Amino acid sequence: MDYIKEYRKFVNSYYFNEAIRITIGITLPVIVCNYFDRLQTGLILSLGALAVSTSDIPGPIGQRRNGMLASIGLIFLISLITGFINQYHILLGFEILLFCFMLSMIGVYGARVNAVGFAGMLIMVINLDLHMENSQVLMHSVTLVAGGCWYMILSLALFGVRPYKVIQQALGDCIISIGDYFATRALFYDKNADYDSIYKRLMEQQQQIEDKQSLLREMMFKSRSIVKESTITSRTLLVIFLESIDLFEKAAATFYNYQSMHKRFDESGILEDFRRVIDVIVDELHLIGLAVQSGRPTRASRRLNNELRVLKERFENFANDYRKPESFDAIVNMRKLLQSVEDITLRIYTLHHYTRYDIKKVQKYKLSDDYQYFVNKTDLNIQTLKENLSLKSNTFRHSIRVTIACLLGYIVAHALKLQYSYWVLLTIIVILKPTYSVTRQRNYHRLIGTFIGALIGLGLLFIIPTQNGKFAAMIVLMIITYSFMRTRYLVSVIFMTAYVMIYFYLLNSHRFYEIFKSRLIDTTVGSIIALTAAYVLVPSWERRQISTYMVKALIATKAYFETVAGIFATGQLNERDYNIRRKDAFIEQANLSGGFTRMMNEPKSKQGDIKRIHQMVVLVYTLNSHIVSLAAMTKGFSNVFPHEDFSAIKNDIIADLNESISLIENKGKEIQESKHNDAPMELKHELNELIEKRRRELQQGIIDTETRKMLTTFKPVADQFLFISRIAEDIKKLAKRFASNGM
């Protein structure tokens, strides 16, 4: 592992910068107020800052500001209500029922609104054990609001100083992830490749990249300063993002059967040569990602160009050695792979150049005005909420679970006379997620992390003798906690528990061990309640949703294929439609893959037909990969051969996908199958005739002919149509099995 590179990735990431911001926002009020002997006021200010920070998630600055303002207003309202009724347990029970349900239900409007709701629940839960006189309630609420306003001002001020930094960090992280995706694909070139494991990793990585690209679309396409009032920096970042999308599409392309490739050419060593070049591409992408994150220019190393030159020389020798009638078709495909590597290398050099923010280079790049089509509109209409007030809605089910679990946690905490009952409810609202698999994973991480973190905290208190040293250690632990909060929850919980231990020790060392014991007990009680609620209370098993994911994925993939295949018929490319269809196909594919992954982590008794569902996920992934490969061949090919060669097979493929969609939607009901012609056989026959003609030419020693040129052009396209046709047929067969089993 390159520790220097990992360190640079960490300190330049959005998460580390967010951790610094949150740590300053929380600790500075305490430090300042403690200096003026107003520690209690500082603690309340810090609590307000902490609550508002939970709603400050990445996105356009306008949405971030509105989210924080909404959190501040909600915090004030809930703090007032909780403060005035916190001596009446029955009223508090009703408050828990009302706010837990309402603040969970607003999650239907997206992650940001859901984060605002969480901020409100956080304040409600923490204020449950605060017993104040009515005269103190208003001041307490105003102080919370002041803390929230302080954090918002800090966040907006940092954005004003470096308005593009968040986008640079997110974009660099996305490019690094694309590099990791290339690294995984490079494993296919190993002699002992584990294909199932590689495909699983690729699907997981693709889902992560799609999530990051969706976030970047929101941040860029909804920011006026990026798409309207463009500066050289904003325009460059937009160009780099668009280039990275095309690069990822290139990375997702599949050209042939890797197992067959190894069987034929392992002894030649050519596959190892390809692997070496891809490894260099990975290093270059990581270098570009780090450069984008830090805002510093970078240059491509000579190593990439040298390795590519060596690969081309060795490939020509390889092609000459293996140019035989029985293997020349495989060599054609290998040459396409080489061309793909050359194209990717060119894109790498282009990305390197863009990191220099060259105004002449960037101004030549033609940008579209259709960015509004690539982002989802945030519509806070009441109709959306009404439509989700049903057990068919996962958000509604989740809201019921959170409400009942929190009420039960409140009752249990008081029945057991737990001194810090809010920790029980805090554990519940943090752990309990809409899906059982995520809840179970968080529950495990919360319990393990709490106990490990407690031991680390105790160890640091024992090792560090001075108060200042303990405080410094707490600051470091806070930064680590918030750096991993959104990425590695277990690590975050470990360091959070450690810093909370030190925090309470610094506040009151005499009662520290009592607090320490309560923390462990309350966390355990909350974890048990949360996991039980996820399993028992109107659970949302992925088995019920997986067919919906399949249908959406197939519909999006079919639209993507129609757009690509249509280019061969018309010879024209509508770039906006193509980009939208590609985006939709990959997003729905990622949703299907994510649903399957979550299903794998659910109890076996609640899972569906895992083996066949996995087959469907892999088939959809493979189908999209071949469509990407076909799309890469559209440029320059539209007039080489008549579109009639592919029109019939295109219609067959669409018919197969339509039938698959109907079979899964109707769940066992009979549907009328469309009549297919023999388009795949006819295309294959035409291709075989061309191949046979070329074989005869090679046997006669004729090398450079029109047949060779035609075959080089026609065969890769025909192969992709045939691959897609076979996959569509396999999907239909699998859909029939799902339908017959009533999935």
XYZ file of C-alpha atoms in Angstrom:
743
model
C 0.000 0.000 0.000
C 1.216 3.501 -0.874
C 0.775 5.181 2.516
C 1.749 8.616 1.220
C -0.966 8.437 -1.445
C -3.518 7.197 1.072
C -2.603 10.038 3.398
C -3.011 12.598 0.594
C -6.384 11.097 -0.341
C -7.505 11.369 3.269
C -6.421 14.959 3.999
C -7.715 16.251 0.647
C -11.077 14.505 0.924
C -14.359 16.251 1.572
C -14.902 14.103 4.662
C -11.715 15.293 6.374
C -12.514 18.931 5.645
C -16.068 18.368 6.874
C -14.657 16.846 10.062
C -12.465 19.908 10.648
C -15.465 22.189 10.105
C -17.728 20.245 12.470
C -15.034 19.953 15.134
C -14.408 23.710 15.064
C -18.155 24.369 15.065
C -18.715 22.189 18.132
C -15.629 22.905 20.237
C -15.033 26.632 19.717
C -18.187 27.748 21.586
C -17.182 25.560 24.540
C -13.632 26.936 24.590
C -14.726 30.567 24.351
C -17.555 30.269 26.885
C -15.380 28.315 29.307
C -12.841 31.152 29.157
C -15.586 33.506 30.366
C -16.841 30.975 32.992
C -19.990 30.205 30.978
C -19.319 26.531 30.293
C -22.997 25.511 30.436
C -23.882 28.082 27.786
C -21.024 26.825 25.631
C -22.302 23.253 25.868
C -25.784 24.299 24.696
C -24.297 26.307 21.817
C -22.257 23.263 20.816
C -25.342 21.068 20.880
C -27.127 23.464 18.517
C -24.092 23.471 16.217
C -23.943 19.665 16.262
C -27.635 19.339 15.365
C -27.399 21.767 12.433
C -24.208 20.099 11.177
C -26.137 16.863 10.608
C -28.231 18.629 7.959
C -25.223 20.220 6.244
C -24.744 17.440 3.710
C -22.970 17.926 0.350
C -24.913 19.673 -2.400
C -25.549 23.057 -3.994
C -24.842 25.902 -1.574
C -28.419 27.186 -1.841
C -29.820 23.840 -0.744
C -27.248 23.550 2.034
C -28.223 26.998 3.344
C -31.952 26.235 3.164
C -31.434 22.896 4.896
C -29.551 24.529 7.778
C -32.166 27.294 8.101
C -34.934 24.687 8.234
C -32.986 22.786 10.907
C -32.572 25.928 13.006
C -36.295 26.672 12.864
C -37.207 23.080 13.680
C -34.717 22.947 16.550
C -36.228 26.060 18.117
C -39.791 24.732 17.843
C -39.007 21.267 19.202
C -36.820 22.622 21.997
C -39.626 24.908 23.158
C -42.255 22.151 23.094
C -40.019 19.593 24.812
C -38.862 22.096 27.413
C -42.381 23.100 28.438
C -43.744 19.537 28.749
C -40.670 17.589 29.913
C -42.113 17.100 33.390
C -45.158 15.288 32.022
C -44.276 11.783 30.893
C -47.564 11.156 29.095
C -47.238 14.342 27.066
C -43.641 13.426 26.237
C -44.880 10.056 25.021
C -47.328 11.786 22.686
C -44.572 14.119 21.526
C -42.361 11.142 20.684
C -45.198 9.552 18.729
C -45.952 12.729 16.795
C -42.468 14.013 15.989
C -40.786 10.664 15.387
C -43.440 9.806 12.818
C -43.575 13.200 11.143
C -39.813 13.769 11.052
C -39.241 10.286 9.646
C -41.983 10.622 7.025
C -40.485 13.773 5.516
C -37.669 11.517 4.351
C -39.773 10.948 1.206
C -38.439 14.303 -0.014
C -34.851 13.134 -0.149
C -31.671 12.884 1.875
C -31.394 16.565 2.778
C -34.931 16.856 4.149
C -34.412 13.551 5.949
C -31.267 15.030 7.548
C -33.294 18.049 8.708
C -35.774 15.662 10.311
C -32.947 13.825 12.057
C -31.649 17.123 13.472
C -35.092 17.743 14.971
C -35.285 14.251 16.489
C -31.775 14.641 17.891
C -32.721 17.786 19.807
C -35.981 16.234 21.017
C -34.222 13.116 22.312
C -31.409 14.993 24.085
C -33.846 17.464 25.685
C -36.042 14.705 27.146
C -33.912 14.484 30.289
C -33.406 18.224 30.721
C -35.662 19.505 33.481
C -35.886 23.279 33.365
C -38.131 25.940 34.769
C -40.475 27.533 32.248
C -38.493 30.742 32.460
C -35.355 28.887 31.331
C -36.916 27.079 28.376
C -36.964 30.067 26.046
C -33.354 30.998 26.820
C -32.264 27.385 26.303
C -34.012 27.271 22.920
C -32.556 30.627 21.849
C -29.078 29.431 22.835
C -29.525 26.292 20.735
C -30.556 28.463 17.801
C -27.522 30.678 18.370
C -25.292 27.606 18.224
C -26.986 26.499 15.021
C -26.585 29.968 13.499
C -22.905 29.984 14.473
C -22.333 26.716 12.642
C -24.270 27.897 9.566
C -22.263 31.127 9.419
C -19.033 29.127 9.730
C -20.055 26.723 6.951
C -21.198 29.475 4.581
C -18.096 31.558 5.335
C -15.791 28.656 4.488
C -17.717 28.156 1.258
C -17.340 31.840 0.444
C -13.587 31.627 0.915
C -13.263 28.493 -1.260
C -16.512 28.162 -3.267
C -15.245 25.367 -5.506
C -13.428 23.315 -2.886
C -16.307 20.957 -2.088
C -16.864 20.199 -5.779
C -13.134 19.670 -6.301
C -13.039 17.209 -3.413
C -16.107 15.296 -4.592
C -14.918 15.234 -8.208
C -11.433 14.085 -7.263
C -12.919 11.344 -5.083
C -15.082 10.193 -8.007
C -12.062 10.024 -10.348
C -10.133 8.015 -7.752
C -13.087 5.610 -7.541
C -13.034 5.228 -11.337
C -9.362 4.341 -10.983
C -10.298 1.680 -8.426
C -12.868 0.374 -10.900
C -10.149 0.031 -13.540
C -7.986 -1.801 -10.987
C -10.753 -4.333 -10.406
C -11.276 -4.857 -14.142
C -7.543 -5.474 -14.470
C -8.024 -8.596 -12.338
C -9.733 -10.239 -15.332
C -6.300 -10.481 -16.954
C -4.890 -12.651 -14.156
C -4.486 -16.317 -14.982
C -6.378 -17.465 -11.880
C -9.079 -14.794 -11.918
C -12.111 -15.380 -9.661
C -14.775 -14.123 -12.073
C -17.719 -14.211 -9.661
C -15.804 -12.254 -7.044
C -14.595 -9.711 -9.617
C -18.083 -9.134 -11.003
C -19.424 -8.667 -7.483
C -16.774 -6.063 -6.708
C -17.385 -4.312 -10.016
C -21.103 -4.021 -9.345
C -20.493 -2.641 -5.865
C -17.972 -0.139 -7.192
C -20.264 0.866 -10.021
C -23.018 1.598 -7.530
C -20.634 3.781 -5.509
C -19.505 5.653 -8.631
C -23.105 6.220 -9.732
C -23.908 7.645 -6.290
C -20.917 9.976 -6.509
C -21.807 11.065 -10.029
C -25.395 11.751 -8.962
C -24.109 13.937 -6.121
C -21.826 15.793 -8.534
C -24.721 16.380 -10.930
C -26.684 17.923 -8.079
C -23.750 20.067 -6.969
C -22.826 21.248 -10.466
C -26.012 21.366 -12.496
C -28.022 23.055 -9.748
C -25.349 25.671 -9.073
C -25.831 28.815 -11.140
C -22.175 29.737 -10.759
C -21.221 26.492 -12.523
C -23.625 26.317 -15.474
C -24.543 29.977 -15.975
C -22.005 32.385 -14.523
C -19.055 30.163 -15.422
C -15.495 31.127 -14.504
C -12.406 29.337 -15.757
C -12.425 27.227 -12.571
C -16.103 26.274 -12.753
C -15.933 25.577 -16.475
C -12.844 23.415 -16.024
C -14.452 21.397 -13.244
C -17.526 20.841 -15.395
C -15.382 19.693 -18.318
C -13.392 17.319 -16.093
C -16.643 15.861 -14.754
C -18.071 15.275 -18.234
C -14.790 13.721 -19.383
C -14.750 11.460 -16.322
C -18.265 10.219 -17.164
C -17.142 9.289 -20.681
C -14.039 7.640 -19.249
C -16.145 5.567 -16.875
C -18.358 4.530 -19.785
C -15.239 3.387 -21.601
C -14.139 1.454 -18.536
C -17.497 -0.321 -18.354
C -17.236 -1.658 -21.908
C -16.873 -5.424 -22.379
C -15.614 -6.952 -25.593
C -15.212 -10.698 -25.143
C -15.199 -13.762 -22.957
C -12.258 -13.511 -20.571
C -12.166 -17.248 -19.911
C -11.861 -17.979 -23.615
C -9.214 -15.296 -23.907
C -7.095 -16.943 -21.205
C -7.559 -20.346 -22.737
C -6.246 -19.151 -26.100
C -3.558 -16.624 -25.252
C -2.211 -17.201 -21.729
C 1.055 -18.654 -23.007
C 1.703 -15.615 -25.214
C 2.046 -13.217 -22.253
C -0.014 -10.546 -24.049
C -2.619 -10.485 -21.277
C 0.052 -9.619 -18.727
C 1.128 -6.759 -20.996
C -2.426 -5.406 -21.017
C -2.562 -5.760 -17.240
C 0.603 -3.680 -16.805
C -0.774 -0.820 -18.901
C -4.078 -0.843 -16.980
C -2.167 -0.705 -13.688
C -0.399 2.432 -14.922
C -3.772 3.896 -15.953
C -4.997 3.284 -12.393
C -1.995 5.144 -10.962
C -2.569 8.047 -13.351
C -6.258 8.310 -12.408
C -5.371 8.348 -8.721
C -2.843 11.090 -9.446
C -5.450 13.110 -11.367
C -8.029 12.627 -8.602
C -5.605 13.888 -5.967
C -4.698 16.856 -8.178
C -8.359 17.794 -8.648
C -9.026 17.489 -4.898
C -6.089 19.715 -3.990
C -6.595 22.150 -6.880
C -3.020 21.660 -8.049
C -1.939 20.958 -11.639
C -0.412 17.630 -12.554
C 1.366 16.070 -15.507
C 1.184 12.586 -16.938
C 4.186 10.427 -16.258
C 6.262 9.123 -19.162
C 5.637 5.641 -17.859
C 2.129 5.494 -19.360
C 3.288 6.428 -22.843
C 6.253 4.056 -22.614
C 4.121 1.122 -21.460
C 1.592 1.780 -24.229
C 4.343 1.877 -26.842
C 5.722 -1.445 -25.572
C 2.220 -2.954 -25.591
C 1.641 -1.921 -29.213
C 4.964 -3.419 -30.295
C 4.287 -6.671 -28.470
C 0.753 -6.813 -29.809
C 1.963 -6.585 -33.406
C 4.370 -9.450 -32.744
C 1.592 -11.377 -31.044
C -0.796 -10.750 -33.966
C 1.794 -11.965 -36.466
C 2.435 -15.134 -34.450
C -1.259 -15.973 -33.995
C -2.593 -14.814 -37.361
C -4.201 -18.107 -38.312
C -7.607 -18.793 -39.870
C -8.976 -20.291 -36.643
C -7.913 -17.394 -34.388
C -8.014 -14.258 -36.478
C -11.515 -13.342 -35.197
C -10.186 -13.335 -31.638
C -7.287 -11.134 -32.756
C -9.776 -8.660 -34.225
C -11.403 -8.381 -30.817
C -8.024 -8.041 -29.130
C -7.130 -5.231 -31.509
C -10.351 -3.478 -30.484
C -9.193 -3.772 -26.892
C -5.869 -2.213 -27.807
C -7.700 0.650 -29.514
C -9.767 1.088 -26.369
C -6.619 1.272 -24.234
C -5.185 3.865 -26.640
C -8.375 5.915 -26.400
C -8.344 5.720 -22.591
C -4.692 6.777 -22.563
C -5.528 9.810 -24.689
C -8.330 10.706 -22.269
C -5.903 10.381 -19.357
C -3.542 12.882 -20.962
C -6.491 15.184 -21.642
C -7.581 15.052 -17.990
C -4.031 15.797 -16.885
C -4.059 18.871 -19.085
C -7.398 20.090 -17.696
C -5.981 20.053 -14.141
C -3.854 23.039 -15.223
C -7.033 25.116 -15.729
C -5.878 26.121 -19.209
C -8.358 28.736 -20.406
C -7.622 28.136 -24.113
C -8.113 24.368 -23.788
C -11.308 24.655 -21.758
C -12.947 27.299 -23.955
C -12.670 24.977 -26.965
C -14.797 22.374 -25.156
C -18.403 22.543 -26.339
C -20.761 22.531 -23.375
C -24.480 21.813 -23.432
C -27.298 23.949 -22.049
C -29.470 20.951 -21.130
C -28.160 20.234 -17.643
C -31.614 20.535 -16.080
C -32.516 17.191 -17.655
C -29.823 15.381 -15.668
C -30.920 16.278 -12.139
C -34.004 15.442 -10.139
C -36.186 18.369 -9.184
C -36.773 18.863 -5.474
C -40.552 19.156 -5.190
C -41.907 19.490 -1.653
C -45.557 19.084 -2.616
C -48.020 17.604 -0.165
C -49.222 15.061 -2.722
C -45.945 13.149 -2.471
C -46.476 12.815 1.276
C -50.071 11.646 0.838
C -49.065 9.023 -1.712
C -46.610 7.535 0.780
C -49.108 7.218 3.627
C -49.500 3.526 2.931
C -47.866 0.272 3.992
C -46.680 -0.053 0.393
C -44.259 2.793 1.113
C -40.932 1.885 2.719
C -40.745 5.361 4.226
C -44.122 4.887 5.919
C -43.043 1.511 7.308
C -39.778 3.002 8.539
C -41.625 5.863 10.215
C -43.843 3.412 12.093
C -40.794 1.434 13.229
C -38.935 4.516 14.449
C -42.012 5.843 16.265
C -42.859 2.627 18.104
C -39.209 1.814 18.848
C -38.546 5.263 20.325
C -41.702 5.150 22.435
C -40.766 1.670 23.644
C -37.221 2.850 24.368
C -38.555 5.769 26.408
C -40.847 3.463 28.428
C -38.110 0.859 29.007
C -35.580 3.511 30.041
C -37.947 4.861 32.701
C -39.051 1.398 33.800
C -35.405 0.414 34.330
C -34.694 3.837 35.854
C -31.795 4.457 33.504
C -30.177 7.751 34.453
C -29.335 8.801 30.895
C -32.418 7.545 29.079
C -31.793 9.802 26.076
C -28.850 7.556 25.111
C -31.311 4.721 24.549
C -33.399 6.789 22.135
C -30.312 8.307 20.535
C -29.021 4.809 19.794
C -32.386 3.870 18.271
C -32.678 6.849 15.898
C -29.050 6.463 14.783
C -29.185 2.707 14.197
C -32.705 2.212 12.857
C -32.642 2.574 9.066
C -35.277 1.885 6.379
C -33.755 -1.515 5.511
C -33.102 -4.415 7.855
C -29.652 -5.167 6.441
C -28.331 -1.659 7.111
C -29.940 -1.636 10.560
C -28.332 -4.962 11.452
C -24.934 -3.806 10.228
C -25.184 -0.500 12.112
C -26.367 -2.315 15.219
C -23.336 -4.596 15.134
C -20.977 -1.690 14.488
C -22.571 0.408 17.224
C -22.211 -2.287 19.868
C -18.704 -3.385 18.928
C -17.562 0.184 18.334
C -18.926 1.382 21.673
C -17.091 -1.249 23.692
C -13.815 -0.909 21.753
C -14.037 2.874 21.864
C -14.708 2.806 25.604
C -11.551 0.794 26.179
C -9.546 3.191 23.992
C -10.982 6.161 25.877
C -10.084 4.632 29.235
C -6.592 3.861 27.980
C -6.025 7.442 26.816
C -7.276 8.825 30.137
C -4.803 6.576 31.924
C -1.862 7.357 29.596
C -2.309 11.125 29.210
C -1.622 12.863 32.544
C -2.593 16.504 31.897
C -5.977 18.105 31.258
C -4.659 19.943 28.213
C -3.299 16.708 26.810
C -6.662 14.998 27.298
C -8.428 17.896 25.581
C -6.018 17.756 22.626
C -6.588 14.000 22.332
C -10.350 14.615 22.327
C -10.027 17.096 19.437
C -8.018 14.584 17.394
C -10.573 11.855 18.127
C -13.414 14.162 17.052
C -11.723 14.884 13.729
C -11.254 11.168 13.075
C -14.865 10.491 14.107
C -16.420 12.953 11.681
C -13.963 12.055 8.913
C -15.345 8.518 8.815
C -18.957 9.266 9.813
C -20.307 8.897 6.256
C -17.916 6.212 5.004
C -16.850 3.798 7.776
C -19.399 3.782 10.542
C -17.555 1.272 12.760
C -14.395 3.397 12.792
C -16.503 6.475 13.485
C -18.289 4.853 16.451
C -15.024 3.649 17.968
C -13.466 7.112 18.007
C -16.759 8.809 18.882
C -17.095 6.695 22.017
C -13.488 7.406 22.945
C -13.902 11.173 22.619
C -17.245 11.110 24.474
C -15.515 9.283 27.344
C -12.831 11.968 27.557
C -15.460 14.700 27.184
C -17.472 13.491 30.163
C -14.320 12.992 32.191
C -13.316 16.606 31.577
C -16.807 17.793 32.539
C -17.082 15.776 35.739
C -14.289 13.382 36.626
C -15.977 12.342 39.892
C -19.025 10.856 38.144
C -17.091 9.582 35.129
C -17.280 5.856 35.863
C -20.995 6.062 36.553
C -21.482 7.788 33.193
C -19.190 5.259 31.523
C -21.265 2.346 32.825
C -24.537 4.033 31.835
C -23.281 4.637 28.301
C -22.575 0.925 27.785
C -25.878 -0.205 29.297
C -28.023 2.343 27.459
C -26.346 1.637 24.124
C -26.958 -2.091 24.554
C -30.637 -1.553 25.431
C -31.131 0.791 22.466
C -29.421 -1.649 20.088
C -31.631 -4.536 21.173
C -34.795 -2.465 20.708
C -33.685 -1.139 17.299
C -32.788 -4.570 15.909
C -36.000 -6.120 17.244
C -38.079 -3.328 15.711
C -36.372 -3.764 12.329
C -37.219 -7.475 12.339
C -40.728 -7.390 13.857
C -42.424 -4.053 13.135
C -43.777 -3.965 9.554
C -40.367 -4.983 8.159
C -39.364 -4.017 4.607
C -37.717 -7.109 3.166
C -35.875 -6.547 -0.100
C -37.588 -9.605 -1.563
C -40.747 -7.523 -1.897
C -38.926 -4.767 -3.754
C -36.520 -6.708 -5.945
C -38.989 -7.272 -8.781
C -39.597 -3.509 -8.944
C -35.847 -2.933 -9.166
C -35.631 -5.512 -11.964
C -38.429 -3.947 -13.984
C -37.007 -0.434 -13.646
C -33.539 -1.651 -14.589
C -34.826 -3.505 -17.663
C -36.949 -0.542 -18.794
C -33.972 1.825 -18.485
C -31.632 -0.634 -20.211
C -34.104 -1.170 -23.048
C -34.361 2.603 -23.595
C -30.567 2.832 -23.549
C -30.266 0.048 -26.129
C -32.933 1.587 -28.376
C -31.045 4.871 -28.368
C -27.709 3.241 -29.214
C -29.075 0.809 -31.797
C -31.075 3.608 -33.385
C -27.845 5.389 -34.256
C -26.999 2.608 -36.702
C -30.377 3.070 -38.346
C -30.337 6.864 -38.622
C -26.633 7.632 -38.592
C -27.389 10.454 -36.155
C -26.698 10.868 -32.461
C -28.851 12.975 -30.153
C -26.241 13.521 -27.474
C -28.657 14.732 -24.807
C -30.990 11.745 -25.198
C -28.054 9.364 -25.262
C -26.533 10.800 -22.063
C -29.883 10.726 -20.262
C -30.548 7.106 -21.264
C -27.045 6.080 -20.232
C -27.385 7.798 -16.864
C -30.792 6.211 -16.203
C -29.584 2.735 -17.177
C -26.578 2.861 -14.861
C -28.548 4.342 -11.973
C -31.260 1.676 -12.173
C -28.627 -1.020 -12.546
C -26.943 0.293 -9.391
C -30.306 0.296 -7.566
C -30.876 -3.344 -8.554
C -27.385 -4.304 -7.442
C -27.854 -2.433 -4.157
C -31.177 -4.164 -3.495
C -29.590 -7.549 -4.100
C -26.658 -6.737 -1.793
C -29.041 -5.717 0.983
C -31.059 -8.895 0.455
C -27.905 -10.959 0.927
C -27.540 -9.473 4.419
C -31.093 -10.308 5.465
C -32.143 -13.514 7.257
C -32.138 -16.480 4.878
C -35.773 -17.188 5.648
C -36.663 -13.729 4.305
C -34.591 -13.907 1.144
C -35.942 -14.685 -2.293
C -34.423 -16.978 -4.903
C -30.922 -15.640 -4.325
C -29.234 -17.678 -7.052
C -31.585 -16.566 -9.827
C -31.757 -12.984 -8.616
C -27.963 -12.887 -8.697
C -28.104 -14.213 -12.260
C -30.468 -11.397 -13.210
C -28.207 -8.762 -11.615
C -25.185 -10.116 -13.510
C -27.149 -10.311 -16.781
C -28.328 -6.706 -16.501
C -24.782 -5.618 -15.678
C -23.382 -7.582 -18.625
C -26.097 -6.302 -20.954
C -25.331 -2.677 -20.127
C -21.618 -3.350 -20.571
C -22.206 -4.673 -24.086
C -24.467 -1.726 -24.914
C -21.624 0.548 -23.811
C -19.307 -1.387 -26.127
C -21.798 -1.034 -28.962
C -22.130 2.692 -28.283
C -18.360 3.085 -28.594
C -18.619 1.731 -32.154
C -21.230 4.181 -33.391
C -18.752 6.892 -34.275
C -17.686 6.577 -37.880
C -19.656 3.400 -38.562
C -23.082 4.641 -39.585
C -22.410 4.658 -43.333
C -20.101 1.660 -43.607
C -22.818 -0.950 -43.887
C -26.599 -0.818 -44.382
C -28.683 -0.484 -41.241
C -30.925 -3.350 -42.404
C -28.215 -5.711 -41.159
C -29.079 -4.743 -37.596
C -32.691 -3.539 -37.768
C -34.264 -6.991 -37.439
C -32.075 -8.131 -34.543
C -32.673 -4.813 -32.807
C -36.444 -5.414 -32.937
C -35.982 -8.961 -31.636
C -33.934 -7.747 -28.679
C -36.490 -5.081 -27.781
C -39.291 -7.658 -28.015
C -37.407 -10.012 -25.663
C -36.856 -7.252 -23.128
C -40.506 -6.173 -23.334
C -41.651 -9.733 -22.661
C -39.230 -10.016 -19.735
C -40.633 -6.843 -18.220
C -44.214 -8.073 -18.659
C -43.398 -11.480 -17.146
C -41.869 -9.958 -14.010
C -44.622 -7.347 -13.655
C -47.474 -9.850 -14.092
C -45.896 -12.415 -11.729
C -47.036 -15.642 -13.270
C -49.956 -14.430 -15.370
C -49.904 -15.542 -18.956
C -48.743 -13.015 -21.516
C -48.831 -13.171 -25.259
C -45.386 -13.771 -26.698
C -44.452 -11.832 -29.802
C -43.445 -13.607 -32.964
C -39.740 -13.433 -33.612
C -37.907 -13.847 -36.859
C -34.516 -15.485 -37.203
C -32.597 -12.222 -37.145
C -29.718 -13.496 -34.959
C -29.235 -16.548 -37.166
C -29.336 -14.449 -40.323
C -26.805 -11.972 -38.962
C -24.584 -14.800 -37.760
C -24.823 -16.476 -41.176
C -23.833 -13.238 -42.911
C -20.918 -12.818 -40.513
C -19.761 -16.427 -41.012
C -19.748 -15.963 -44.766
C -17.516 -12.944 -44.368
C -15.240 -14.836 -41.973
C -15.008 -17.814 -44.314
C -14.109 -15.540 -47.199
C -11.326 -14.011 -45.112
C -10.051 -17.447 -44.140
C -9.733 -18.408 -47.772
C -7.778 -15.217 -48.405
C -5.409 -15.995 -45.527
C -4.889 -19.544 -46.796
C -3.875 -18.026 -50.124
C -1.464 -15.672 -48.331
C -3.501 -12.566 -49.153
C -3.171 -10.170 -46.223
C -4.543 -6.686 -46.934
C -7.933 -6.838 -48.708
C -11.313 -5.110 -48.687
C -12.684 -8.172 -46.911
C -10.221 -7.625 -44.080
C -11.241 -3.966 -43.761
C -14.932 -4.839 -43.902
C -14.530 -7.620 -41.357
C -12.562 -5.386 -39.002
C -15.411 -2.895 -39.146
C -18.425 -5.196 -39.337
C -17.526 -8.061 -37.015
C -17.138 -6.165 -33.707
C -20.521 -4.473 -34.229
C -22.229 -7.705 -35.271
C -20.662 -9.512 -32.316
C -22.058 -6.937 -29.898
C -25.569 -7.243 -31.376
C -25.320 -11.029 -31.106
C -24.020 -10.825 -27.523
C -26.864 -8.494 -26.570
C -29.380 -10.767 -28.306
C -28.190 -13.833 -26.367
C -28.285 -11.925 -23.071
C -31.816 -10.658 -23.822
C -32.913 -14.262 -24.472
C -31.300 -15.395 -21.210
C -33.075 -12.598 -19.339
C -36.410 -13.684 -20.827
C -35.820 -17.314 -19.807
C -34.969 -16.191 -16.295
C -38.024 -13.910 -16.188
C -40.206 -16.901 -17.100
C -38.803 -18.795 -14.124
C -39.510 -15.859 -11.841
C -43.044 -15.639 -13.219
C -43.707 -19.373 -12.820
C -42.541 -19.210 -9.201
C -44.663 -16.137 -8.502
C -41.711 -14.063 -7.280
